[in-house]
Structure formats: structure tokens, C-alpha cells
PDB file of N, CA and C in Angstrom:
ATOM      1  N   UNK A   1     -30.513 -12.354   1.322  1.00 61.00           N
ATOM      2  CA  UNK A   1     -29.556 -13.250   0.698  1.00 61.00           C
ATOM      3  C   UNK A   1     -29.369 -14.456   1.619  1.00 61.00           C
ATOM      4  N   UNK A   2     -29.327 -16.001   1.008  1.00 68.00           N
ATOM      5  CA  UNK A   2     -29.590 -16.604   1.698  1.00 68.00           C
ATOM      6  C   UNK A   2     -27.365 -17.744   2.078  1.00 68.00           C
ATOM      7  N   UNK A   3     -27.546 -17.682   3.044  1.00 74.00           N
ATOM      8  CA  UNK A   3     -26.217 -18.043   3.364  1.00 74.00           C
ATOM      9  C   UNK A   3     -25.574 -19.301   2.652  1.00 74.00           C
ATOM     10  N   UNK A   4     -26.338 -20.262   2.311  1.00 86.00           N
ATOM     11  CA  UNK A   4     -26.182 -21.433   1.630  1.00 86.00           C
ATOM     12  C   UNK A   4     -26.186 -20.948   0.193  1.00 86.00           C
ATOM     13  N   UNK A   5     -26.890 -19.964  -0.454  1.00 86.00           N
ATOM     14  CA  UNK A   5     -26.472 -19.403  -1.522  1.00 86.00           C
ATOM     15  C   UNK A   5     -25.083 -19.082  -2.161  1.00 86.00           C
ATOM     16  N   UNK A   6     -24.808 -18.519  -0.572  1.00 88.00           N
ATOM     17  CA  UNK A   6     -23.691 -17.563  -0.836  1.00 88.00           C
ATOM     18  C   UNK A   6     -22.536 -18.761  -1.030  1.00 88.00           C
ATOM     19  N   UNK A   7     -22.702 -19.853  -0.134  1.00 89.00           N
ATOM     20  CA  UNK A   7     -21.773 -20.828   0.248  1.00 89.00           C
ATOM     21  C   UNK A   7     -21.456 -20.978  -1.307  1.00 89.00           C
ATOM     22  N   UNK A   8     -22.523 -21.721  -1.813  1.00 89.00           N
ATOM     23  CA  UNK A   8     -22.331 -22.455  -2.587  1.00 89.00           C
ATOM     24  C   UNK A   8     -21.830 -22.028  -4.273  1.00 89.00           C
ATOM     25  N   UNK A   9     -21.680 -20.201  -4.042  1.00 90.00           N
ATOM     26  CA  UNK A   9     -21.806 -19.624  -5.051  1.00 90.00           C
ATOM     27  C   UNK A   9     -20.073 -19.604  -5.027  1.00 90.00           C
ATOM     28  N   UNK A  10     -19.397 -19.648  -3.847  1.00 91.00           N
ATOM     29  CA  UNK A  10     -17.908 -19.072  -3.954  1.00 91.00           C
ATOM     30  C   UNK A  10     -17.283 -20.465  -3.513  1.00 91.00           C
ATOM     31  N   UNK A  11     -18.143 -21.643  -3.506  1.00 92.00           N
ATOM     32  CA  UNK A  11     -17.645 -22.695  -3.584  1.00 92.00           C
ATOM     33  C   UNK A  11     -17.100 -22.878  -4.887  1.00 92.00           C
ATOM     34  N   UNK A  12     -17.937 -22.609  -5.720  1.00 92.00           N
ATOM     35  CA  UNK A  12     -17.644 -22.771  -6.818  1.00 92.00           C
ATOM     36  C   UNK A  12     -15.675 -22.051  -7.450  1.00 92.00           C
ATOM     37  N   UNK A  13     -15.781 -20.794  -7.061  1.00 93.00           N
ATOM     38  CA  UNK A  13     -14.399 -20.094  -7.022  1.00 93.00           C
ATOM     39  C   UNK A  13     -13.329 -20.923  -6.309  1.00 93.00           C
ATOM     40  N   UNK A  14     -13.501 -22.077  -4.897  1.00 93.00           N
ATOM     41  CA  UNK A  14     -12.612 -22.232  -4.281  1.00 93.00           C
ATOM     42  C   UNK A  14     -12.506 -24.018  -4.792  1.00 93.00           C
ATOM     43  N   UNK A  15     -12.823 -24.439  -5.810  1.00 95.00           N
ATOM     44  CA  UNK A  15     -12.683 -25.562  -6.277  1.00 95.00           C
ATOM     45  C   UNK A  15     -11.445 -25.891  -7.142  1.00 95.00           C
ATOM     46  N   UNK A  16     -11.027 -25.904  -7.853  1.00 95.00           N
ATOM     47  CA  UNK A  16      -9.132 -25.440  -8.461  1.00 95.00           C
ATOM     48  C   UNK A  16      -9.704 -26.111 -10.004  1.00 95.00           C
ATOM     49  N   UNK A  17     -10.687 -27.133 -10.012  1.00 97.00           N
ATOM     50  CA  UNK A  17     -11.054 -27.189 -11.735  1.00 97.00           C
ATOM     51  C   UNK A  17     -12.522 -26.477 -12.144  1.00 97.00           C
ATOM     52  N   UNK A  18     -12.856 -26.132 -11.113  1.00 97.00           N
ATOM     53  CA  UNK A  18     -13.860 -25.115 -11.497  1.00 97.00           C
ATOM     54  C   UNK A  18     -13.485 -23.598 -11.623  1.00 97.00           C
ATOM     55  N   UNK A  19     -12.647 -23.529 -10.932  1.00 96.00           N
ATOM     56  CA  UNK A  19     -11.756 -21.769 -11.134  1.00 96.00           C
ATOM     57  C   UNK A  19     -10.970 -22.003 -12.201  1.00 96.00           C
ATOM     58  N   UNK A  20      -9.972 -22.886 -12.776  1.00 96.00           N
ATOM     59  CA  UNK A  20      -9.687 -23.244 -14.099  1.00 96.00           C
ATOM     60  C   UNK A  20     -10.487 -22.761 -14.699  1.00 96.00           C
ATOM     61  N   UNK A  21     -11.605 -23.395 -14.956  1.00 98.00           N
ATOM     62  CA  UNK A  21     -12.596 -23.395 -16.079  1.00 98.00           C
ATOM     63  C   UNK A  21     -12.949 -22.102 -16.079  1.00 98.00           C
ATOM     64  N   UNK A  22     -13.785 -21.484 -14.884  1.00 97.00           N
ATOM     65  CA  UNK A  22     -14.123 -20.216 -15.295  1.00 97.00           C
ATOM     66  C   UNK A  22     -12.489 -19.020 -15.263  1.00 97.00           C
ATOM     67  N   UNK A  23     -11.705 -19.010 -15.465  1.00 95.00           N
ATOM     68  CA  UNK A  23     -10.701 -18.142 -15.735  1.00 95.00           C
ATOM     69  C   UNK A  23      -9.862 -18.548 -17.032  1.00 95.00           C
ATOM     70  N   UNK A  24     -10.546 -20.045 -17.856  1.00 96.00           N
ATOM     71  CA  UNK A  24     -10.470 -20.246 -19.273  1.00 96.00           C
ATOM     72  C   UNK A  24     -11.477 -19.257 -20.152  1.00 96.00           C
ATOM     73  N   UNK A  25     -12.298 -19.294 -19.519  1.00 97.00           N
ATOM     74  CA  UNK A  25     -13.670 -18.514 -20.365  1.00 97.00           C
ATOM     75  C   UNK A  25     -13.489 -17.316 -20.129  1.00 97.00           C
ATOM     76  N   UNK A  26     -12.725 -16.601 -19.384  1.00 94.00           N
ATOM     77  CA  UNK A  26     -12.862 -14.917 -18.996  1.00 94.00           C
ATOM     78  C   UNK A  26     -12.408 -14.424 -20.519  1.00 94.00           C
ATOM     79  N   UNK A  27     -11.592 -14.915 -21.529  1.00 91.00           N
ATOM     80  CA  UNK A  27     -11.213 -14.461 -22.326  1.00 91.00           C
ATOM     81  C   UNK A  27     -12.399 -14.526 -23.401  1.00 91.00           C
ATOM     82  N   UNK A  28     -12.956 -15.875 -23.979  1.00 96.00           N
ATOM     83  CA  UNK A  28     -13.658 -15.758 -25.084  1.00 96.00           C
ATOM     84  C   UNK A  28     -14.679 -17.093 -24.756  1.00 96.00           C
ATOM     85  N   UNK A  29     -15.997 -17.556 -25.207  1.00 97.00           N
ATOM     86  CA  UNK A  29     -16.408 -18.708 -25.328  1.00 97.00           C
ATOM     87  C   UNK A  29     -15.813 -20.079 -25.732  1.00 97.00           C
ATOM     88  N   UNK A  30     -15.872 -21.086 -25.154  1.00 98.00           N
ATOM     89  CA  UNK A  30     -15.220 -22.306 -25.513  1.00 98.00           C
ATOM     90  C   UNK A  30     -15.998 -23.459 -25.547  1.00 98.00           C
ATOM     91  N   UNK A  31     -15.519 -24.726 -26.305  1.00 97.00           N
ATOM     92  CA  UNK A  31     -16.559 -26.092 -26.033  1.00 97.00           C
ATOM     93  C   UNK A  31     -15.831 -26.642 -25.092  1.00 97.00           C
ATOM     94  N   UNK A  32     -16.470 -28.045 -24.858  1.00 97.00           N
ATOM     95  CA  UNK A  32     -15.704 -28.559 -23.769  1.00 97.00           C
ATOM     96  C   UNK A  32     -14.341 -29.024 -23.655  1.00 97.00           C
ATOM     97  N   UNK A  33     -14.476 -29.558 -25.468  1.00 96.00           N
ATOM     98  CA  UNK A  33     -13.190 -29.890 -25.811  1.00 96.00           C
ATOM     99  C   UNK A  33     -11.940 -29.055 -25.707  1.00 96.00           C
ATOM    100  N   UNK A  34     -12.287 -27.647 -25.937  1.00 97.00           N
ATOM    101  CA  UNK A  34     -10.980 -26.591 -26.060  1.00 97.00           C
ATOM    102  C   UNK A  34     -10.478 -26.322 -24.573  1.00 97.00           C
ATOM    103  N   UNK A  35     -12.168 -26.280 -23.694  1.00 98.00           N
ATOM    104  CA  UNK A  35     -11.906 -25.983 -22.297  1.00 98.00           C
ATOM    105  C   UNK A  35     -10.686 -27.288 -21.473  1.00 98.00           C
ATOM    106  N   UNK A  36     -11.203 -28.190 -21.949  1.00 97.00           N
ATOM    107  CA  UNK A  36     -10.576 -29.846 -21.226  1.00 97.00           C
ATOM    108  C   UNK A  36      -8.898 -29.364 -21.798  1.00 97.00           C
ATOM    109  N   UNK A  37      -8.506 -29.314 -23.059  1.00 97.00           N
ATOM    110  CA  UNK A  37      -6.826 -28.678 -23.841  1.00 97.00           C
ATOM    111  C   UNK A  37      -6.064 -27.701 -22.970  1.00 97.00           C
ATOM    112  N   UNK A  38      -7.236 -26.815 -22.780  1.00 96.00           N
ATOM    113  CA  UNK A  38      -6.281 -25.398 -22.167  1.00 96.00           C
ATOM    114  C   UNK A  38      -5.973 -25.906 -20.515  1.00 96.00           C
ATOM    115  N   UNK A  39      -7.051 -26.094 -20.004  1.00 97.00           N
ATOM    116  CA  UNK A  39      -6.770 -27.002 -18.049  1.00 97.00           C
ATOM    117  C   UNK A  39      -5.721 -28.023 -18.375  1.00 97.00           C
ATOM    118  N   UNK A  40      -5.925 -28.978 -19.082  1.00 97.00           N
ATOM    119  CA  UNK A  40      -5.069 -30.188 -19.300  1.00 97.00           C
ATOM    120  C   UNK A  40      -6.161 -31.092 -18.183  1.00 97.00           C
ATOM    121  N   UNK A  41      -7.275 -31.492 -17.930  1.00 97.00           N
ATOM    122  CA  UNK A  41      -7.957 -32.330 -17.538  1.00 97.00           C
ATOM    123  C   UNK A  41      -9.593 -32.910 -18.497  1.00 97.00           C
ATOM    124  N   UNK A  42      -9.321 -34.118 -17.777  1.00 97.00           N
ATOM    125  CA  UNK A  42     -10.611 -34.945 -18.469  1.00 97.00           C
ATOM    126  C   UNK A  42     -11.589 -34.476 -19.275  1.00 97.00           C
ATOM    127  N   UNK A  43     -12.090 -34.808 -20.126  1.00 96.00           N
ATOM    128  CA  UNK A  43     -13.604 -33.832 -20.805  1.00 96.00           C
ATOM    129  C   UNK A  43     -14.591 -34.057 -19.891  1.00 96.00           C
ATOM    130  N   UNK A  44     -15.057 -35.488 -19.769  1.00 96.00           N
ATOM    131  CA  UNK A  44     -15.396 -35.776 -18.740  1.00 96.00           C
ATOM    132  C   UNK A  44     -15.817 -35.201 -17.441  1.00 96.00           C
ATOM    133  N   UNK A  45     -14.817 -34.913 -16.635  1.00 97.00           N
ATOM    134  CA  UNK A  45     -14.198 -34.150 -15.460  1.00 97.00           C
ATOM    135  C   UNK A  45     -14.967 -32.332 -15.848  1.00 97.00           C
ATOM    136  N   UNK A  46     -14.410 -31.655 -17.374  1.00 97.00           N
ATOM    137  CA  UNK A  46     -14.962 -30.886 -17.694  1.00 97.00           C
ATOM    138  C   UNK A  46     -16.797 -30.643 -17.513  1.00 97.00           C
ATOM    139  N   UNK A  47     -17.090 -31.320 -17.948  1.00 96.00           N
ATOM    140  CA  UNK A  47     -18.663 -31.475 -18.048  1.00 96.00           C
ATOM    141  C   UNK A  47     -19.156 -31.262 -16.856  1.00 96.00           C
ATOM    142  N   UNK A  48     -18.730 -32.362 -15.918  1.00 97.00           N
ATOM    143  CA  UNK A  48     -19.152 -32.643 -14.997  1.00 97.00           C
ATOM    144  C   UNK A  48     -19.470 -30.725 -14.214  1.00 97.00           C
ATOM    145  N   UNK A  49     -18.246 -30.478 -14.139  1.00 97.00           N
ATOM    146  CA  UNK A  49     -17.994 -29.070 -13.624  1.00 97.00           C
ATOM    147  C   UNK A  49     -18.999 -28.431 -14.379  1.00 97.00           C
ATOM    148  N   UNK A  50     -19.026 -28.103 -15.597  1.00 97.00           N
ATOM    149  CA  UNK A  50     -19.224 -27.134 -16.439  1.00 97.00           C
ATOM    150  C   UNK A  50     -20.790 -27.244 -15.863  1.00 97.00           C
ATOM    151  N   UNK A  51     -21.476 -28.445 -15.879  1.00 95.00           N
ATOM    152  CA  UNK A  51     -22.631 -28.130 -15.308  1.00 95.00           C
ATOM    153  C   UNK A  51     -23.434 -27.926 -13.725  1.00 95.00           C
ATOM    154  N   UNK A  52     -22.095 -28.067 -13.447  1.00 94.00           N
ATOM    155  CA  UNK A  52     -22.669 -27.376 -11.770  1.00 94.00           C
ATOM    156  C   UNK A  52     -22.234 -25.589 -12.250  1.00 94.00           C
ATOM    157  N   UNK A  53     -22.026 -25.397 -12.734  1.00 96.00           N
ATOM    158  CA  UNK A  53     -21.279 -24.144 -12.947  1.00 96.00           C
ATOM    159  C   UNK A  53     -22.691 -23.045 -13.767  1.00 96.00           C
ATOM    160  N   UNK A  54     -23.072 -23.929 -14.279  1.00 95.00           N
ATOM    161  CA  UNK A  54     -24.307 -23.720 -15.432  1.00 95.00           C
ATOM    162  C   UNK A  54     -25.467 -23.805 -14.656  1.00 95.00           C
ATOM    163  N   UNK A  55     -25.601 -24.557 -13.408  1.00 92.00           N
ATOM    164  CA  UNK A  55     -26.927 -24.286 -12.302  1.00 92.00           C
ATOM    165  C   UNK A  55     -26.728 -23.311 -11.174  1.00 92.00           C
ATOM    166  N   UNK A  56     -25.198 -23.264 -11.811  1.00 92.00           N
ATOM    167  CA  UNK A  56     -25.369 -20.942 -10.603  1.00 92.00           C
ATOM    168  C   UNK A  56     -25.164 -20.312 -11.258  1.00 92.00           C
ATOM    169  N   UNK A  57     -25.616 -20.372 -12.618  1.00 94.00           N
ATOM    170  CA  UNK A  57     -25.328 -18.978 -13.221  1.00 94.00           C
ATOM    171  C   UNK A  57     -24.458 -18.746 -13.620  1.00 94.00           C
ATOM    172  N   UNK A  58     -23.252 -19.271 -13.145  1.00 96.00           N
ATOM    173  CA  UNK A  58     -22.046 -18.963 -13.447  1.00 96.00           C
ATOM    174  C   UNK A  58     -21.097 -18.884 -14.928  1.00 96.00           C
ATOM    175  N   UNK A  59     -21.951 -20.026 -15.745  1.00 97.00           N
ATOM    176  CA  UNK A  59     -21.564 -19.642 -16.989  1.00 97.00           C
ATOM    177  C   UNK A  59     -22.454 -20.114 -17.723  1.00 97.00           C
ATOM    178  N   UNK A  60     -23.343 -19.667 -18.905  1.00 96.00           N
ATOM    179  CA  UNK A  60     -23.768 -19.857 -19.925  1.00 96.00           C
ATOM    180  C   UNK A  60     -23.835 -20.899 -21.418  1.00 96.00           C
ATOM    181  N   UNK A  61     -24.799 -21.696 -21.387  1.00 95.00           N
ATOM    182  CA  UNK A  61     -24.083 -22.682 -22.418  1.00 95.00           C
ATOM    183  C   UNK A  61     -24.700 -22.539 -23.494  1.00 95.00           C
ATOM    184  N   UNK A  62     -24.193 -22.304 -24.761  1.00 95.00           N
ATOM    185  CA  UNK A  62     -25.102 -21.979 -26.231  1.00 95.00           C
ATOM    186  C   UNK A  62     -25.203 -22.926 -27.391  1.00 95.00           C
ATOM    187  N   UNK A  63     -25.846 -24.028 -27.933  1.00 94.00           N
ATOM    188  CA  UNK A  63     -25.786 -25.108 -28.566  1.00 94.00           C
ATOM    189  C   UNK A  63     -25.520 -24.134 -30.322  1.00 94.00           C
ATOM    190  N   UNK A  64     -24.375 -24.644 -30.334  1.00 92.00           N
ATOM    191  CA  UNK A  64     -23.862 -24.809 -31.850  1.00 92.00           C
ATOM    192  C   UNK A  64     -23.640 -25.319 -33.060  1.00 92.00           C
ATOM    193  N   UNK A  65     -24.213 -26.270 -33.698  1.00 92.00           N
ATOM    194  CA  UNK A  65     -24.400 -27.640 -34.292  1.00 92.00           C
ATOM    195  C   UNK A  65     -24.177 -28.714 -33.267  1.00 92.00           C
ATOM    196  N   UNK A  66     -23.423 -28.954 -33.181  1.00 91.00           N
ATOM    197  CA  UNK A  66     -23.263 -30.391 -32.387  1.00 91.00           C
ATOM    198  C   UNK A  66     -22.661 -30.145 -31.386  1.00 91.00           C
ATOM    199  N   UNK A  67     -21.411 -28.856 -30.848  1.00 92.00           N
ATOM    200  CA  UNK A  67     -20.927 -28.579 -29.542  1.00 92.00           C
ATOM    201  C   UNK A  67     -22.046 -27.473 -28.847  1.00 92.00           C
ATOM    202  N   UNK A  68     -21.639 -27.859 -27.537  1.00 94.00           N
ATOM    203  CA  UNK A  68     -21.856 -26.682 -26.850  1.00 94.00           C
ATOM    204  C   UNK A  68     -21.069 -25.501 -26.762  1.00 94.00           C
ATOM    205  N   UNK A  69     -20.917 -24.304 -26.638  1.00 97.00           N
ATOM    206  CA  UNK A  69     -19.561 -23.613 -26.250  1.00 97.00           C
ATOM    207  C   UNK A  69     -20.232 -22.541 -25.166  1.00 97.00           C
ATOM    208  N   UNK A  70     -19.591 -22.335 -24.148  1.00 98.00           N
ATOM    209  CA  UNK A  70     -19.909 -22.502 -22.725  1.00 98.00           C
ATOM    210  C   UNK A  70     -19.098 -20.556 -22.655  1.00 98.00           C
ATOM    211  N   UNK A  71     -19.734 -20.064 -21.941  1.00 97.00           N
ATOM    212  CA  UNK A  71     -19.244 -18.559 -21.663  1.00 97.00           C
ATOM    213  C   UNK A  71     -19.439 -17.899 -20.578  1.00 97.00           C
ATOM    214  N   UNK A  72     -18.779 -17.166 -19.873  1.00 96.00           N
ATOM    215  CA  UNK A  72     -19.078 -16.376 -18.504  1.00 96.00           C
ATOM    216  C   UNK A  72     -20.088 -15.434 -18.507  1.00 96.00           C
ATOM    217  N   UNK A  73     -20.886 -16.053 -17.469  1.00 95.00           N
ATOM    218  CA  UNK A  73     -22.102 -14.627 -17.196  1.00 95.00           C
ATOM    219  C   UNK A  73     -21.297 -13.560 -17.445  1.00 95.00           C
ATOM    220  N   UNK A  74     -21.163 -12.479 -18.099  1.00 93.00           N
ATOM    221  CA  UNK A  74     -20.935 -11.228 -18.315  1.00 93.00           C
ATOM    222  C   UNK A  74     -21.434 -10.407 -17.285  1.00 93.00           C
ATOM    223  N   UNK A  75     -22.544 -10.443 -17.162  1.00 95.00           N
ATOM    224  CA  UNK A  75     -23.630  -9.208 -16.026  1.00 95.00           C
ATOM    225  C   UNK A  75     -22.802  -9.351 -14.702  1.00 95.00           C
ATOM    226  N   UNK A  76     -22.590 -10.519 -14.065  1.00 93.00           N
ATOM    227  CA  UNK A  76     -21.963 -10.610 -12.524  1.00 93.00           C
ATOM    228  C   UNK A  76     -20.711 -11.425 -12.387  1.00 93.00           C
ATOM    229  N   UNK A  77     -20.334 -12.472 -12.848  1.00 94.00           N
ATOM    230  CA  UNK A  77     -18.901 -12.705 -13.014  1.00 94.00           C
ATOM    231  C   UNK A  77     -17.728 -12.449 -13.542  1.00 94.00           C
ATOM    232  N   UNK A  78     -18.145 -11.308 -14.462  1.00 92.00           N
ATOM    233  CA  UNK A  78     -16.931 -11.102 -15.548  1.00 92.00           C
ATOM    234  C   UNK A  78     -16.467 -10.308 -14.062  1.00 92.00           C
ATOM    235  N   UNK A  79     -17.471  -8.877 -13.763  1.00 93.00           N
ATOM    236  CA  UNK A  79     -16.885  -7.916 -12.928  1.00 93.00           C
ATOM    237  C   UNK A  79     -16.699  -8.600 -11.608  1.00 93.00           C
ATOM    238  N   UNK A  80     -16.959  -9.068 -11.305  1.00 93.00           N
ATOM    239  CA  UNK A  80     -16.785 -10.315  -9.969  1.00 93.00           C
ATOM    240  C   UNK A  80     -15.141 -10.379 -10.139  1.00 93.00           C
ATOM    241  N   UNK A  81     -14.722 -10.810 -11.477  1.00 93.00           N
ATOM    242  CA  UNK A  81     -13.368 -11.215 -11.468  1.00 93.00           C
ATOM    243  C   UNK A  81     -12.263  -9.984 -11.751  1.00 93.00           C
ATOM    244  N   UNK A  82     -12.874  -9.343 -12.194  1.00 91.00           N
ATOM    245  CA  UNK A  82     -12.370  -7.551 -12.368  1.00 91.00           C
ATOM    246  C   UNK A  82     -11.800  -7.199 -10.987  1.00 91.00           C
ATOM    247  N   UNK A  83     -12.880  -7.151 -10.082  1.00 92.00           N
ATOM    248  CA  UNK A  83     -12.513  -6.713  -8.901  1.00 92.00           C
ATOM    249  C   UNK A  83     -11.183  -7.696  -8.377  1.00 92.00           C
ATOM    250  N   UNK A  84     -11.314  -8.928  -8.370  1.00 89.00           N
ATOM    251  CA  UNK A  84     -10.510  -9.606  -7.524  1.00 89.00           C
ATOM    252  C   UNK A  84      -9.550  -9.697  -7.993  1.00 89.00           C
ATOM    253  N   UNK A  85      -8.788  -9.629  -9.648  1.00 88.00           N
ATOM    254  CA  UNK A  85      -8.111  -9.340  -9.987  1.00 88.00           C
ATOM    255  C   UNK A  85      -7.292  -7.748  -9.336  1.00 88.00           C
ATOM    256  N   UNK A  86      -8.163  -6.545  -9.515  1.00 88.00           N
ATOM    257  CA  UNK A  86      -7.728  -5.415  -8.902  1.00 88.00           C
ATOM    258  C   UNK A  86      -7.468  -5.883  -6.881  1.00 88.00           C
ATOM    259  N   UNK A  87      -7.747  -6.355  -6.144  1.00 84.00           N
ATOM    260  CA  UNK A  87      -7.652  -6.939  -5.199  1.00 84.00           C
ATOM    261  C   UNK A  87      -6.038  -7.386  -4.984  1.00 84.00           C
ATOM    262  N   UNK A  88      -6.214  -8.334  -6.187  1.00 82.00           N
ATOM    263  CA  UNK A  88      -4.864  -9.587  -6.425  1.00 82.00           C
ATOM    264  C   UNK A  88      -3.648  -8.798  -6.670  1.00 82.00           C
ATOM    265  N   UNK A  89      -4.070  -7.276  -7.385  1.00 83.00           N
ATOM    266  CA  UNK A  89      -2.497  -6.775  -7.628  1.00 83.00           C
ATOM    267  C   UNK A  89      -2.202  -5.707  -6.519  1.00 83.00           C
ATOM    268  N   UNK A  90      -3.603  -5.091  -5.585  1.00 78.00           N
ATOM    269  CA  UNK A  90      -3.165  -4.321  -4.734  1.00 78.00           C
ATOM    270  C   UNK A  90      -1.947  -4.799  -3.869  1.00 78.00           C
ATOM    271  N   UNK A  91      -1.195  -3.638  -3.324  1.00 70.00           N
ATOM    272  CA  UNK A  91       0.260  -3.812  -2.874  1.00 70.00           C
ATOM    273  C   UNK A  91       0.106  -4.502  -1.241  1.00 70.00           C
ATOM    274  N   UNK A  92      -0.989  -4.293  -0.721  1.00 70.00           N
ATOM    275  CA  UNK A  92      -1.990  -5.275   1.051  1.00 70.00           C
ATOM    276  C   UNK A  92      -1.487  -6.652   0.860  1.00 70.00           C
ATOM    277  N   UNK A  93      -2.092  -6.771  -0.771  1.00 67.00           N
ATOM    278  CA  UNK A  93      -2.600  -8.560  -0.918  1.00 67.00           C
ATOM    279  C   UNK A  93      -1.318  -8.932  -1.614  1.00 67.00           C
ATOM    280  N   UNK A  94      -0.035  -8.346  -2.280  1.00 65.00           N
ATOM    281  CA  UNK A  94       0.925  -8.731  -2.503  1.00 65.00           C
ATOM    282  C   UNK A  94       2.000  -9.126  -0.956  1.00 65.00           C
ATOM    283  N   UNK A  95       2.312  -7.933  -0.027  1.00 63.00           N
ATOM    284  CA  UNK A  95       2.548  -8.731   1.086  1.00 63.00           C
ATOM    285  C   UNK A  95       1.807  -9.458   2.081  1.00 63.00           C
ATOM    286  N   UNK A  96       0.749  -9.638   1.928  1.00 58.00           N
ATOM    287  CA  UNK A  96      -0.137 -10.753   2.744  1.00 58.00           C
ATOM    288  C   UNK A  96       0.847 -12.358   2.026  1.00 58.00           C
ATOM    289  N   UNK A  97       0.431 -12.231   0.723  1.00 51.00           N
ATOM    290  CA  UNK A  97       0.939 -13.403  -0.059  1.00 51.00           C
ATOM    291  C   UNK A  97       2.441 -13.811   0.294  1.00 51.00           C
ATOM    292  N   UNK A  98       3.177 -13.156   0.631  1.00 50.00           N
ATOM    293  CA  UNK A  98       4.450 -13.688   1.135  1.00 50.00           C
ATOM    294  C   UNK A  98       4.425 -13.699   2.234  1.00 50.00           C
ATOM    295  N   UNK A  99       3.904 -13.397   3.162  1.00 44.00           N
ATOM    296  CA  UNK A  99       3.779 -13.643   4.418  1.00 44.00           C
ATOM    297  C   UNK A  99       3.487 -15.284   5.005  1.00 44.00           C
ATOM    298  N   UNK A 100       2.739 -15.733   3.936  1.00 42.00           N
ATOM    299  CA  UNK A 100       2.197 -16.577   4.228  1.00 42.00           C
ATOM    300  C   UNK A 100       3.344 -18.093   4.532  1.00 42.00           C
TER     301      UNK A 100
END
């Protein structure tokens, strides 16, 4: 596994409109337009993301007549976010969080 991989894979998680985006899609597929409504930022801005997001894998884009509507790898990010969710509610990472 190569370290710049890795960088660039949880860069993606530590970006705040790219973690938007992919924790819009954990629920169901979206276009850009619905994705840009639910964040409250640019379509624009959307895209931009959506396709760095789309050259790691990270989410899936499926042409529909005229939109795209964009969805989470299932195979490695859905459970990616499973875990960190289970992480997020353990009782460690609840007082770490006030500690802070």
C-alpha cells in the first residue's frame, strides 16, 4: 500500500465539502443539484468535488438522461463509514470529544 495513496484517500474524508458530500450520499443516490440543496453550497463547488471524489473511487457516477446521480462505493466506503460511525458513538471517543 502506497503512502500517498493512503494520504490522499482520507484527504478526501478530512475536507468538510467533500465529507458533506459523501455523508449526503450514505443514504440514497443523488444529482448534483439535490447534492449542492442538501450541503447548501455551489453546484459548481459540487462538481468540482464530486469529481475528485469519482477518481478515488469514492463515489460512483451513473448518467441518467441528462443528470448524473452520483452514489457511494458500497464495497469499501459504505462500511468504511459503518465503522467510524460505531467508533463515533463508542463511550473512549465520546470523552476524548469533550476533552478537547
Amino acid at each position: 500500500m502506497k503512502c500517498d495513496a493512503v494520504e490522499i484517500f482520507f484527504n478526501n474524508f478530512a475536507q468538510k465539502t467533500k465529507l458533506n458530500i459523501i455523508l449526503t450520499l450514505k443514504d440514497k443516490p443523488l444529482s448534483v443539484s439535490e447534492i449542492s440543496k442538501q450541503i447548501n453550497e455551489e453546484q459548481s463547488k459540487v462538481s468540482h468535488n464530486l469529481k475528485k471524489l469519482a477518481q478515488c473511487n469514492i463515489v460512483k457516477a451513473e448518467q441518467k438522461g441528462k443528470q448524473r446521480i452520483y452514489s457511494l462505493n458500497k464495497e469499501t466506503v459504505l462500511p468504511l463509514l459503518q465503522l467510524v460511525e460505531k467508533q463515533v458513538k463508542s463511550k473512549n471517543f465520546k470523552n476524548f470529544r469533550h476533552s478537547i
